[in-house]
Coordinates of C-alpha atoms and ligand atoms in Angstrom, one line a residue:
X1 CA 27.8 3.2 -47.5
X2 CA 30.0 0.7 -49.3
X3 CA 29.9 -3.0 -48.8
X4 CA 33.4 -2.8 -47.3
X5 CA 32.2 -0.3 -44.7
X6 CA 29.3 -2.6 -43.7
X7 CA 31.8 -5.5 -43.2
X8 CA 33.7 -3.2 -40.8
X9 CA 30.8 -3.2 -38.4
X10 CA 30.1 -7.0 -38.3
X11 CA 31.6 -7.7 -34.9
X12 CA 29.8 -6.3 -31.9
X13 CA 30.5 -6.7 -28.2
X14 CA 33.7 -8.7 -28.8
X15 CA 35.4 -6.9 -25.9
X16 CA 32.3 -7.5 -23.7
X17 CA 32.7 -11.2 -24.2
X18 CA 36.4 -11.3 -23.2
X19 CA 36.6 -9.1 -20.2
X20 CA 35.8 -10.0 -16.6
X21 CA 34.8 -6.6 -15.5
X22 CA 31.4 -5.4 -16.9
X23 CA 31.9 -2.5 -19.2
X24 CA 30.2 0.8 -18.4
X25 CA 27.4 1.7 -20.7
X26 CA 27.8 5.0 -22.5
X27 CA 24.3 5.9 -21.5
X28 CA 25.4 5.3 -17.9
X29 CA 28.1 7.9 -18.5
X30 CA 25.4 10.2 -19.9
X31 CA 23.4 9.8 -16.6
X32 CA 26.6 10.4 -14.6
X33 CA 27.3 13.7 -16.4
X34 CA 23.6 14.7 -15.9
X35 CA 23.5 13.8 -12.2
X36 CA 25.7 11.5 -10.1
X37 CA 22.7 10.4 -8.1
X38 CA 20.9 9.4 -11.2
X39 CA 23.8 7.3 -12.3
X40 CA 23.9 5.6 -8.9
X41 CA 20.2 4.9 -8.8
X42 CA 20.2 3.4 -12.3
X43 CA 23.5 1.6 -12.5
X44 CA 24.3 0.7 -8.9
X45 CA 20.8 0.2 -7.4
X46 CA 19.4 -0.9 -10.7
X47 CA 16.3 1.2 -10.5
X48 CA 14.9 2.1 -13.9
X49 CA 11.6 3.9 -14.6
X50 CA 10.4 4.1 -18.2
X51 CA 8.2 7.2 -18.0
X52 CA 6.5 9.1 -20.9
X53 CA 9.7 10.9 -21.8
X54 CA 11.6 7.6 -22.2
X55 CA 8.8 6.1 -24.3
X56 CA 8.6 9.2 -26.6
X57 CA 12.4 9.1 -26.9
X58 CA 12.1 5.4 -28.1
X59 CA 9.4 6.3 -30.6
X60 CA 11.6 9.1 -31.9
X61 CA 14.4 6.6 -32.6
X62 CA 11.9 4.4 -34.4
X63 CA 10.7 7.2 -36.5
X64 CA 14.0 8.6 -37.7
X65 CA 14.1 8.5 -41.4
X66 CA 16.3 5.6 -42.5
X67 CA 18.7 6.8 -45.1
X68 CA 21.8 5.2 -46.6
X69 CA 23.6 5.5 -43.2
X70 CA 24.2 2.8 -40.6
X71 CA 21.8 2.8 -37.6
X72 CA 21.9 1.4 -34.1
X73 CA 25.5 0.3 -34.1
X74 CA 26.6 -1.6 -30.9
X75 CA 30.3 -1.4 -30.0
X76 CA 32.4 -2.2 -27.0
X77 CA 36.0 -1.6 -26.0
X78 CA 37.9 -3.3 -23.2
X79 CA 40.7 -0.7 -23.4
X80 CA 38.2 2.2 -22.8
X81 CA 36.0 0.1 -20.4
X82 CA 32.8 1.1 -22.2
X83 CA 30.1 -0.2 -24.5
X84 CA 27.3 1.6 -26.3
X85 CA 24.8 1.8 -29.1
X86 CA 25.2 4.6 -31.5
X87 CA 22.0 6.0 -33.1
X88 CA 23.6 6.5 -36.5
X89 CA 27.0 6.5 -38.3
X90 CA 27.3 8.5 -41.5
X91 CA 30.1 9.0 -44.0
X92 CA 30.4 12.7 -44.9
X93 CA 33.1 14.0 -47.2
X94 CA 34.9 10.7 -46.8
X95 CA 35.0 10.8 -43.0
X96 CA 32.9 8.8 -40.5
X97 CA 30.6 11.0 -38.3
X98 CA 28.7 9.9 -35.2
X99 CA 25.2 11.2 -35.2
X100 CA 22.8 11.2 -32.2
X101 CA 19.1 12.2 -32.0
X102 CA 17.6 13.9 -29.0
X103 CA 13.9 14.6 -28.4
X104 CA 14.5 17.8 -26.4
X105 CA 16.0 21.2 -27.0
X106 CA 19.7 22.1 -27.4
X107 CA 21.4 24.3 -24.8
X108 CA 20.2 27.9 -25.8
X109 CA 20.1 26.9 -29.4
X110 CA 23.9 27.0 -29.5
X111 CA 25.5 24.1 -27.6
X112 CA 25.0 20.5 -26.8
X113 CA 24.3 19.7 -23.1
X114 CA 27.4 18.4 -21.2
X115 CA 25.9 14.9 -20.8
X116 CA 25.0 14.7 -24.5
X117 CA 28.5 15.9 -25.4
X118 CA 30.2 13.2 -23.3
X119 CA 28.0 10.6 -24.8
X120 CA 29.0 11.4 -28.4
X121 CA 32.7 11.7 -27.5
X122 CA 32.5 8.2 -26.0
X123 CA 30.8 6.9 -29.2
X124 CA 33.4 8.7 -31.4
X125 CA 36.2 6.9 -29.4
X126 CA 34.4 3.5 -29.8
X127 CA 33.9 4.0 -33.5
X128 CA 37.5 5.2 -34.0
X129 CA 38.9 2.2 -32.2
X130 CA 36.7 -0.3 -34.1
X131 CA 37.3 1.1 -37.6
X132 CA 40.9 2.3 -37.2
X133 CA 39.8 5.6 -38.6
X134 CA 40.1 8.9 -36.8
X135 CA 36.7 10.4 -35.9
X136 CA 36.8 14.2 -36.1
X137 CA 33.2 15.2 -35.8
X138 CA 29.9 14.2 -34.1
X139 CA 26.4 15.6 -34.6
X140 CA 23.6 15.9 -32.2
X141 CA 20.2 16.6 -33.7
X142 CA 17.8 18.3 -31.1
X143 CA 14.3 17.7 -32.5
X144 CA 12.4 20.1 -30.1
X145 CA 14.1 23.2 -31.4
X146 CA 15.2 21.7 -34.8
X147 CA 18.9 22.3 -34.2
X148 CA 21.9 20.2 -35.2
X149 CA 24.9 20.9 -33.0
X150 CA 28.3 19.9 -34.5
X151 CA 31.0 18.9 -32.1
X152 CA 34.7 18.8 -33.1
X153 CA 36.4 15.7 -31.6
X154 CA 40.0 15.7 -30.5
X155 CA 40.7 12.0 -29.7
X156 CA 43.3 12.8 -27.0
X157 CA 41.0 15.3 -25.2
X158 CA 38.0 13.0 -25.6
X159 CA 39.9 10.1 -24.2
X160 CA 40.9 12.1 -21.1
X161 CA 37.3 13.2 -20.5
X162 CA 35.8 9.7 -21.0
X163 CA 38.5 8.1 -18.9
X164 CA 37.8 10.5 -16.0
X165 CA 34.1 9.8 -16.2
X166 CA 34.7 6.0 -16.3
X167 CA 36.9 6.2 -13.2
X168 CA 34.3 8.2 -11.4
X169 CA 31.7 5.7 -12.4
X170 CA 33.7 2.9 -10.9
X171 CA 34.2 4.9 -7.7
X172 CA 30.5 5.3 -7.3
X173 CA 29.9 1.6 -8.1
X174 CA 31.7 0.6 -5.0
X175 CA 30.2 3.3 -2.7
X176 CA 27.5 2.2 -0.3
X177 CA 25.8 5.6 0.1
X178 CA 23.9 7.5 -2.6
X179 CA 25.5 10.7 -3.8
X180 CA 23.6 13.9 -2.9
X181 CA 20.8 15.3 -5.0
X182 CA 21.9 17.6 -7.8
X183 CA 22.0 21.3 -7.0
X184 CA 19.9 22.0 -10.1
X185 CA 16.2 21.8 -9.2
X186 CA 15.4 22.3 -12.9
X187 CA 17.1 19.0 -13.8
X188 CA 15.0 17.1 -11.3
X189 CA 11.8 18.3 -12.9
X190 CA 12.5 16.3 -16.1
X191 CA 14.2 13.4 -14.4
X192 CA 12.4 10.0 -14.8
X193 CA 13.7 8.9 -11.4
X194 CA 12.4 11.9 -9.4
X195 CA 9.5 9.7 -7.9
X196 CA 12.1 7.3 -6.5
X197 CA 14.8 9.9 -5.6
X198 CA 12.4 12.4 -3.9
X199 CA 14.9 15.3 -4.3
X200 CA 12.4 18.0 -3.3
X201 CA 11.6 16.2 0.0
X202 CA 15.3 15.9 0.7
X203 CA 15.9 19.6 0.1
X204 CA 12.9 20.3 2.4
X205 CA 14.5 18.1 5.1
X206 CA 17.9 19.8 4.7
X207 CA 16.4 23.3 4.9
X208 CA 14.3 22.2 7.9
X209 CA 10.9 22.8 6.3
X210 CA 11.8 26.3 5.1
X211 CA 10.6 25.8 1.6
X212 CA 7.6 24.9 -0.5
X213 CA 8.0 21.3 -1.8
X214 CA 7.4 20.9 -5.5
X215 CA 5.6 17.6 -6.0
X216 CA 7.6 15.3 -8.2
X217 CA 6.1 12.2 -6.7
X218 CA 3.1 11.1 -8.8
X219 CA -0.2 12.0 -7.2
X220 CA -1.7 8.6 -7.9
X221 CA -1.0 5.3 -9.7
X222 CA -3.3 5.2 -12.8
X223 CA -2.9 1.4 -13.1
X224 CA -5.7 -0.6 -11.5
X225 CA -5.7 -3.1 -8.7
X226 CA -7.8 -6.2 -9.6
X227 CA -9.1 -8.4 -6.9
X228 CA -10.4 -11.9 -7.8
X229 CA -12.7 -13.3 -5.2
X230 CA -14.8 -15.7 -7.3
X231 CA -13.8 -19.2 -6.1
X232 CA -12.7 -21.5 -9.0
X233 CA -11.9 -18.6 -11.3
X234 CA -8.7 -18.7 -13.4
X235 CA -6.7 -16.0 -15.1
X236 CA -4.6 -16.5 -18.2
X237 CA -2.8 -14.4 -20.7
X238 CA -3.7 -13.7 -24.3
X239 CA -1.1 -11.5 -26.0
X240 CA -0.9 -8.4 -23.8
X241 CA -4.3 -9.0 -22.2
X242 CA -5.3 -10.9 -19.1
X243 CA -8.4 -13.1 -19.6
X244 CA -10.4 -14.0 -16.5
X245 CA -12.5 -17.2 -16.8
X246 CA -15.3 -17.5 -14.3
X247 CA -17.1 -20.7 -13.3
X248 CA -20.3 -19.7 -15.0
X249 CA -18.5 -19.9 -18.4
X250 CA -18.2 -16.2 -18.9
X251 CA -14.8 -14.5 -19.4
X252 CA -13.5 -10.9 -19.0
X253 CA -10.5 -9.3 -20.7
X254 CA -8.3 -6.8 -19.1
X255 CA -5.5 -4.8 -20.9
X256 CA -2.3 -5.9 -19.2
X257 CA -0.6 -2.5 -19.3
X258 CA -3.4 -0.9 -17.3
X259 CA -3.1 -3.3 -14.3
X260 CA -0.9 -2.4 -11.3
X261 CA -1.5 -5.6 -9.3
X262 CA -3.6 -8.7 -9.2
X263 CA -4.9 -9.9 -5.8
X264 CA -6.1 -13.5 -5.8
X265 CA -8.4 -14.5 -2.9
X266 CA -8.6 -18.2 -2.0
X267 CA -9.1 -20.8 -4.8
X268 CA -8.2 -18.7 -7.9
X269 CA -5.7 -20.1 -10.5
X270 CA -3.1 -18.1 -12.4
X271 CA -1.1 -19.4 -15.4
X272 CA 2.7 -19.4 -15.5
X273 CA 2.5 -17.2 -18.6
X274 CA 0.6 -14.6 -16.6
X275 CA 3.2 -14.7 -13.8
X276 CA 6.0 -14.2 -16.4
X277 CA 4.1 -11.2 -17.9
X278 CA 3.6 -9.7 -14.4
X279 CA 7.2 -10.1 -13.5
X280 CA 8.4 -8.5 -16.7
X281 CA 5.9 -5.6 -16.5
X282 CA 6.2 -4.6 -12.9
X283 CA 2.7 -6.0 -12.0
X284 CA 2.4 -7.3 -8.5
X285 CA 0.6 -10.6 -7.8
X286 CA -0.7 -11.3 -4.2
X287 CA -2.3 -14.4 -2.8
X288 CA -4.7 -14.2 0.1
X289 CA -6.3 -17.2 1.8
X290 CA -10.0 -17.7 1.7
X291 CA -10.2 -16.3 5.2
X292 CA -8.2 -13.2 4.2
X293 CA -4.7 -14.0 5.5
X294 CA -1.9 -12.8 3.3
X295 CA -0.1 -15.9 1.9
X296 CA 2.6 -14.3 -0.2
X297 CA 3.2 -12.4 -3.3
X298 CA 5.3 -11.5 -6.3
X299 CA 6.3 -7.9 -6.3
X300 CA 8.9 -7.0 -8.9
X301 CA 11.0 -4.5 -7.0
X302 CA 14.3 -2.6 -7.2
X303 CA 17.4 -4.6 -7.0
X304 CA 20.6 -3.4 -5.5
X305 CA 22.3 -5.1 -2.6
X306 CA 23.5 -1.7 -1.3
X307 CA 20.0 -0.8 -0.2
X308 CA 19.7 -4.0 1.8
X309 CA 23.1 -3.5 3.4
X310 CA 22.2 0.1 4.4
X311 CA 18.9 -1.2 5.9
X312 CA 20.5 -4.0 7.9
X313 CA 23.3 -1.7 9.2
X314 CA 20.8 1.0 10.1
X315 CA 18.2 -1.3 11.8
X316 CA 20.9 -3.0 13.8
X317 CA 21.5 0.3 15.6
X318 CA 19.3 0.2 18.8
X319 CA 19.4 4.1 19.0
X320 CA 17.8 4.4 15.5
X321 CA 15.3 1.7 16.2
X322 CA 14.3 3.5 19.4
X323 CA 13.9 6.8 17.6
X324 CA 11.8 5.3 14.8
X325 CA 9.7 3.3 17.2
X326 CA 9.0 6.4 19.3
X327 CA 8.0 8.5 16.2
X328 CA 5.8 5.7 14.9
X329 CA 4.1 5.1 18.2
X330 CA 3.5 8.9 18.6
X331 CA 2.0 9.1 15.1
X332 CA -0.3 6.2 15.9
X333 CA -1.5 7.4 19.3
X334 CA -1.9 11.1 18.1
X335 CA -4.0 9.9 15.2
X336 CA -6.1 7.7 17.5
X337 CA -6.6 10.7 19.9
X338 CA -7.5 13.1 17.1
X339 CA -10.1 10.6 15.7
X340 CA -11.6 10.0 19.1
X341 CA -11.8 13.7 19.8
X342 CA -13.5 14.2 16.5
X343 CA -15.9 11.2 16.7
X344 CA -17.0 11.5 20.3
X345 CA -17.7 15.2 20.4
X346 CA -21.4 15.8 21.3
X347 CA -22.2 18.8 19.2
X348 CA -25.3 19.7 21.2
X349 CA -23.7 19.6 24.6
X350 CA -20.1 20.3 23.5
X351 CA -19.0 17.7 26.1
X352 CA -18.2 14.0 26.5
X353 CA -19.1 11.4 29.1
X354 CA -16.7 10.9 32.0
X355 CA -15.3 7.6 30.9
X356 CA -14.4 9.0 27.5
X357 CA -12.8 12.0 29.0
X358 CA -10.7 9.7 31.3
X359 CA -9.6 7.6 28.3
X360 CA -8.7 10.8 26.4
X361 CA -6.6 11.9 29.3
X362 CA -4.8 8.6 29.3
X363 CA -4.0 8.9 25.6
X364 CA -2.7 12.4 26.2
X365 CA -0.5 11.1 29.1
X366 CA 1.0 8.5 26.7
X367 CA 1.7 11.1 24.1
X368 CA 3.4 13.4 26.7
X369 CA 5.5 10.5 28.0
X370 CA 6.7 9.5 24.5
X371 CA 7.2 13.2 23.5
X372 CA 9.6 13.7 26.3
X373 CA 11.5 10.5 25.6
X374 CA 14.3 11.5 23.3
X375 CA 18.1 11.1 23.4
X376 CA 19.2 11.2 27.1
X377 CA 15.7 10.8 28.4
X378 CA 15.4 7.4 26.6
X379 CA 18.6 6.3 28.3
X380 CA 17.3 7.3 31.7
X381 CA 14.3 5.0 31.3
X382 CA 16.7 2.2 30.7
X383 CA 18.4 3.0 34.0
X384 CA 15.3 3.2 36.1
X385 CA 14.2 0.4 38.3
X386 CA 11.6 -0.6 35.8
X387 CA 14.1 -2.9 34.3
X388 CA 12.6 -2.0 30.9
X389 CA 14.5 -1.3 27.8
X390 CA 13.4 2.1 26.4
X391 CA 12.0 0.4 23.3
X392 CA 9.7 -1.8 25.5
X393 CA 8.6 1.3 27.4
X394 CA 7.5 2.8 24.1
X395 CA 5.8 -0.4 23.0
X396 CA 4.1 -0.5 26.4
X397 CA 2.5 2.9 25.8
X398 CA 1.6 2.0 22.2
X399 CA -0.1 -1.2 23.5
X400 CA -2.0 0.6 26.3
X401 CA -3.2 3.3 23.8
X402 CA -4.4 0.6 21.4
X403 CA -6.5 -1.0 24.1
X404 CA -8.0 2.4 25.1
X405 CA -8.7 3.2 21.5
X406 CA -10.6 -0.1 20.9
X407 CA -12.4 0.3 24.2
X408 CA -13.9 3.6 22.8
X409 CA -15.0 2.2 19.5
X410 CA -18.4 1.1 20.7
X411 CA -19.1 4.7 21.6
X412 CA -18.3 5.8 18.0
X413 CA -20.3 2.9 16.4
X414 CA -23.9 3.9 16.4
X415 CA -25.2 0.5 17.1
X416 CA -27.8 -1.1 19.5
X417 CA -26.3 -3.4 22.1
X418 CA -27.8 -6.4 20.4
X419 CA -26.9 -5.4 16.8
X420 CA -25.1 -8.3 15.0
X421 CA -22.1 -5.9 14.4
X422 CA -21.8 -4.8 18.0
X423 CA -18.1 -4.7 19.0
X424 CA -16.8 -5.8 22.4
X425 CA -13.1 -5.7 22.0
X426 CA -10.5 -6.9 19.6
X427 CA -10.1 -10.6 18.9
X428 CA -8.4 -12.3 16.0
X429 CA -6.9 -15.6 14.7
X430 CA -9.6 -16.4 14.0
X431 CA -12.1 -13.5 14.4
X432 CA -15.1 -14.5 16.5
X433 CA -17.6 -11.8 15.5
X434 CA -18.5 -9.9 12.3
X435 CA -16.9 -6.6 13.3
X436 CA -13.6 -8.3 14.1
X437 CA -13.9 -10.3 10.8
X438 CA -14.1 -7.0 8.9
X439 CA -11.2 -5.5 10.9
X440 CA -9.0 -8.5 10.2
X441 CA -9.9 -8.6 6.5
X442 CA -9.2 -4.9 5.9
X443 CA -5.9 -5.2 7.8
X444 CA -4.9 -8.1 5.5
X445 CA -5.5 -5.9 2.5
X446 CA -3.4 -3.1 4.0
X447 CA -0.7 -5.5 5.0
X448 CA -0.5 -6.7 1.4
X449 CA -0.1 -3.1 0.2
X450 CA 2.6 -2.4 2.8
X451 CA 4.6 -5.5 1.8
X452 CA 4.3 -4.5 -1.9
X453 CA 5.3 -0.9 -1.2
X454 CA 8.4 -2.0 0.8
X455 CA 9.4 -4.4 -1.9
X456 CA 8.9 -1.8 -4.7
X457 CA 11.2 0.5 -2.8
X458 CA 13.8 -2.3 -2.4
X459 CA 13.6 -2.7 1.3
X460 CA 13.5 -6.1 3.1
X461 CA 10.1 -6.3 4.8
X462 CA 11.4 -9.0 7.2
X463 CA 13.8 -6.6 9.0
X464 CA 11.8 -4.1 11.1
X465 CA 12.3 -1.7 14.1
X466 CA 9.2 -1.8 16.2
X467 CA 7.8 -5.2 15.6
X468 CA 9.8 -8.3 16.3
X469 CA 9.6 -11.5 14.2
X470 CA 7.1 -13.4 16.4
X471 CA 4.8 -14.6 13.6
X472 CA 4.9 -15.3 9.9
X473 CA 4.2 -11.7 9.2
X474 CA 7.0 -9.4 8.1
X475 CA 8.0 -7.0 10.9
X476 CA 8.7 -4.0 8.7
X477 CA 5.4 -4.3 6.9
X478 CA 3.7 -4.4 10.3
X479 CA 5.6 -1.3 11.3
X480 CA 4.5 0.6 8.1
X481 CA 1.0 -0.7 8.6
X482 CA 0.7 1.0 12.0
X483 CA 0.7 4.4 10.3
X484 CA -2.3 3.5 8.1
X485 CA -4.6 1.1 10.1
X486 CA -6.8 3.9 11.4
X487 CA -6.7 6.2 8.3
X488 CA -7.1 3.5 5.6
X489 CA -9.4 1.0 7.3
X490 CA -10.8 1.8 10.7
X491 CA -12.3 5.2 9.6
X492 CA -13.9 4.1 6.3
X493 CA -15.1 0.8 8.0
X494 CA -16.8 2.6 10.9
X495 CA -18.4 5.1 8.4
X496 CA -19.8 2.1 6.4
X497 CA -21.2 0.5 9.6
X498 CA -22.8 3.7 10.7
X499 CA -24.3 4.1 7.2
X500 CA -25.8 0.6 7.6
X501 CA -24.0 -0.8 4.6
X502 CA -23.6 -4.3 6.0
X503 CA -26.0 -7.2 6.5
X504 CA -25.8 -10.6 8.1
X505 CA -25.7 -12.1 4.6
X506 CA -22.2 -10.7 4.2
X507 CA -20.7 -13.2 6.7
X508 CA -20.1 -16.9 7.0
X509 CA -20.0 -18.6 10.4
X510 CA -18.0 -21.8 11.1
X511 CA -18.3 -22.9 14.7
X512 CA -17.0 -19.9 16.7
X513 CA -15.2 -18.4 13.7
X514 CA -16.7 -15.6 11.6
X515 CA -15.6 -14.8 8.0
X516 CA -16.6 -12.5 5.3
X517 CA -18.2 -14.4 2.4
X518 CA -17.7 -13.5 -1.2
X519 CA -20.3 -10.7 -1.1
X520 CA -18.8 -9.4 2.1
X521 CA -15.3 -9.5 0.7
X522 CA -16.4 -7.6 -2.4
X523 CA -18.0 -4.9 -0.2
X524 CA -14.9 -4.6 2.0
X525 CA -12.6 -4.5 -1.1
X526 CA -14.7 -1.7 -2.6
X527 CA -14.6 0.4 0.6
X528 CA -10.9 -0.1 1.0
X529 CA -9.9 0.5 -2.6
X530 CA -12.1 3.6 -2.8
X531 CA -10.5 5.0 0.4
X532 CA -7.0 4.4 -1.2
X533 CA -8.0 6.6 -4.1
X534 CA -9.0 9.5 -2.0
X535 CA -6.7 12.5 -2.1
X536 CA -5.4 14.3 0.9
X537 CA -2.7 16.8 1.7
X538 CA 0.5 15.4 3.3
X539 CA 0.8 17.5 6.5
X540 CA 4.6 17.7 6.4
X541 CA 5.3 17.9 2.7
X542 CA 2.1 19.9 2.1
X543 CA 1.2 18.5 -1.3
X544 CA -1.7 16.4 -2.3
X545 CA -1.6 12.7 -3.3
X546 CA -3.8 9.6 -3.0
X547 CA -3.6 7.4 0.1
X548 CA -2.4 4.6 -2.1
X549 CA 0.6 6.7 -3.1
X550 CA 1.1 7.8 0.5
X551 CA 2.0 4.2 1.5
X552 CA 4.8 4.1 -1.0
X553 CA 5.9 7.7 -0.2
X554 CA 6.2 6.8 3.5
X555 CA 8.2 3.7 2.6
X556 CA 10.6 5.9 0.6
X557 CA 10.8 8.5 3.5
X558 CA 11.5 5.6 5.9
X559 CA 14.5 4.6 3.7
X560 CA 15.7 8.2 3.9
X561 CA 16.0 7.9 7.7
X562 CA 19.2 6.0 7.2
X563 CA 20.0 7.5 3.8
X564 CA 21.2 10.8 5.3
X565 CA 18.0 12.8 5.3
X566 CA 16.1 11.8 8.5
X567 CA 13.1 13.4 10.0
X568 CA 10.4 13.0 7.4
X569 CA 9.0 9.5 8.1
X570 CA 5.8 9.2 10.2
X571 CA 4.9 12.8 10.1
X572 CA 1.5 11.8 8.8
X573 CA -1.4 13.1 11.0
X574 CA -5.1 13.2 10.7
X575 CA -6.3 16.8 10.2
Ligands
SF4_1 S1 15.7 13.6 -9.3 FE1 17.3 15.1 -9.4 S2 18.8 14.5 -7.9 FE2 17.4 12.8 -8.2 S3 18.5 11.5 -9.7 FE3 17.1 12.9 -10.9 S4 18.3 14.7 -11.4 FE4 19.4 13.6 -9.8

């Protein structure tokens, strides 16, 4: 490459600086040609996931042998409406050639993939406009099958193709709804956004369950959740590591990339540098009060005003709110009933006492009433003399079922009447006995995870459907929590009580208030986090995943209720 040619490439992004409309990235056109939904998720909703494929692609570009050619050239054109970064520009036989490197295989060893072809055509146009030379050829090097595909470039044809793609990209930018999933299931298997897009679940919903769902949603999150309960501890950053300083002078180091979230209980300090690192690396930070109340958090989530607008529009529709409330209440009561049936069965006598049988019948009656309440039936309730809105009718059944469920807990807890953990009904704010202190603390941990899941999905937790904004708690997080209270906290907690894992030393008493102390909190956190890592099979989608991932999955399925693929949210049932 001559000095003169190098001078030709000195000015980058000139057009970008002079135009009001943002230019479309060439890689966005690549995504568009691959799948319109992928383009929409990345460019409109601003969701990007750097998975193993993306990282290995970056490493490939770092490793490419640097020859006498020009690498990583950034160009922009206001006329074309695009900007991009070319892997490499070569001069061959006197002509400039665009050269791209791809980690995967070519199309049957003979052709470039359509999205790759569109990408190099756009680069050829940018390069031609910038240098004033006609670009007649582009090369794509596919490293997996060691093929170089040469593409002839006709500037007029290329311009038509790129212009059509840019127009489509602008159309989609102003659309409120996501485009449908691609017809090619194969493409989804290698798509980095499959865990966000959930294409298999959508196809399952459209085909009304008549297919086996291929799990593209990760089974678990390998990054760790770190709880800091030591009062007076502080956390700082050293390079890519977190360093925890404890009050006894010891310190612990944690690799930043292996952490999914930090949960700070009470008086624990965190440095500004740590918070910056967490925000930049998708690590959640959550603050809980000493008593276990959720104070607030930092959860880097997906942007995209479209998602919020869709949520507000959908949850302003009383019909949809009624439907979701009914399904959520049904899921909650059915799970309570299943658990009570399982936990109160006397294996020797194969029977239950009368009071338990009566309570079970009441739960069944609530399930029957809610099951029959759909569409027209819901409207009828409104017109009856009860004066109740249908949604209040549903909430009423949910509340009654909750009271029945808690009234049966003493029969499930194998405790003497005078045991320090004996439970005599739910109380809170503040809890007045050890069992209620444990319930409240576990629910605070669950609430934190529900807020984080909703924010990660890009939903506004303050706009719910069943709960109303009566307290500082986010209504949508309370809605989502109701699916998991029993499964993620009540069941493992009751198991730990019946295994005699708790002692009086785990609690602190202040007047009439009872709290978990540091040891008690550590115990509760360990039970809760272990439960989250347990795998189970989703009863609707029929694939296995951890409970931790199930919270996010249900948040994503909830969003699909107004995204055109309803019917999958709150199908979760105890087996
Ligand atoms: S998962 Fe499939 S449908 Fe969804 S964005 Fe990726 S390729 Fe498109």
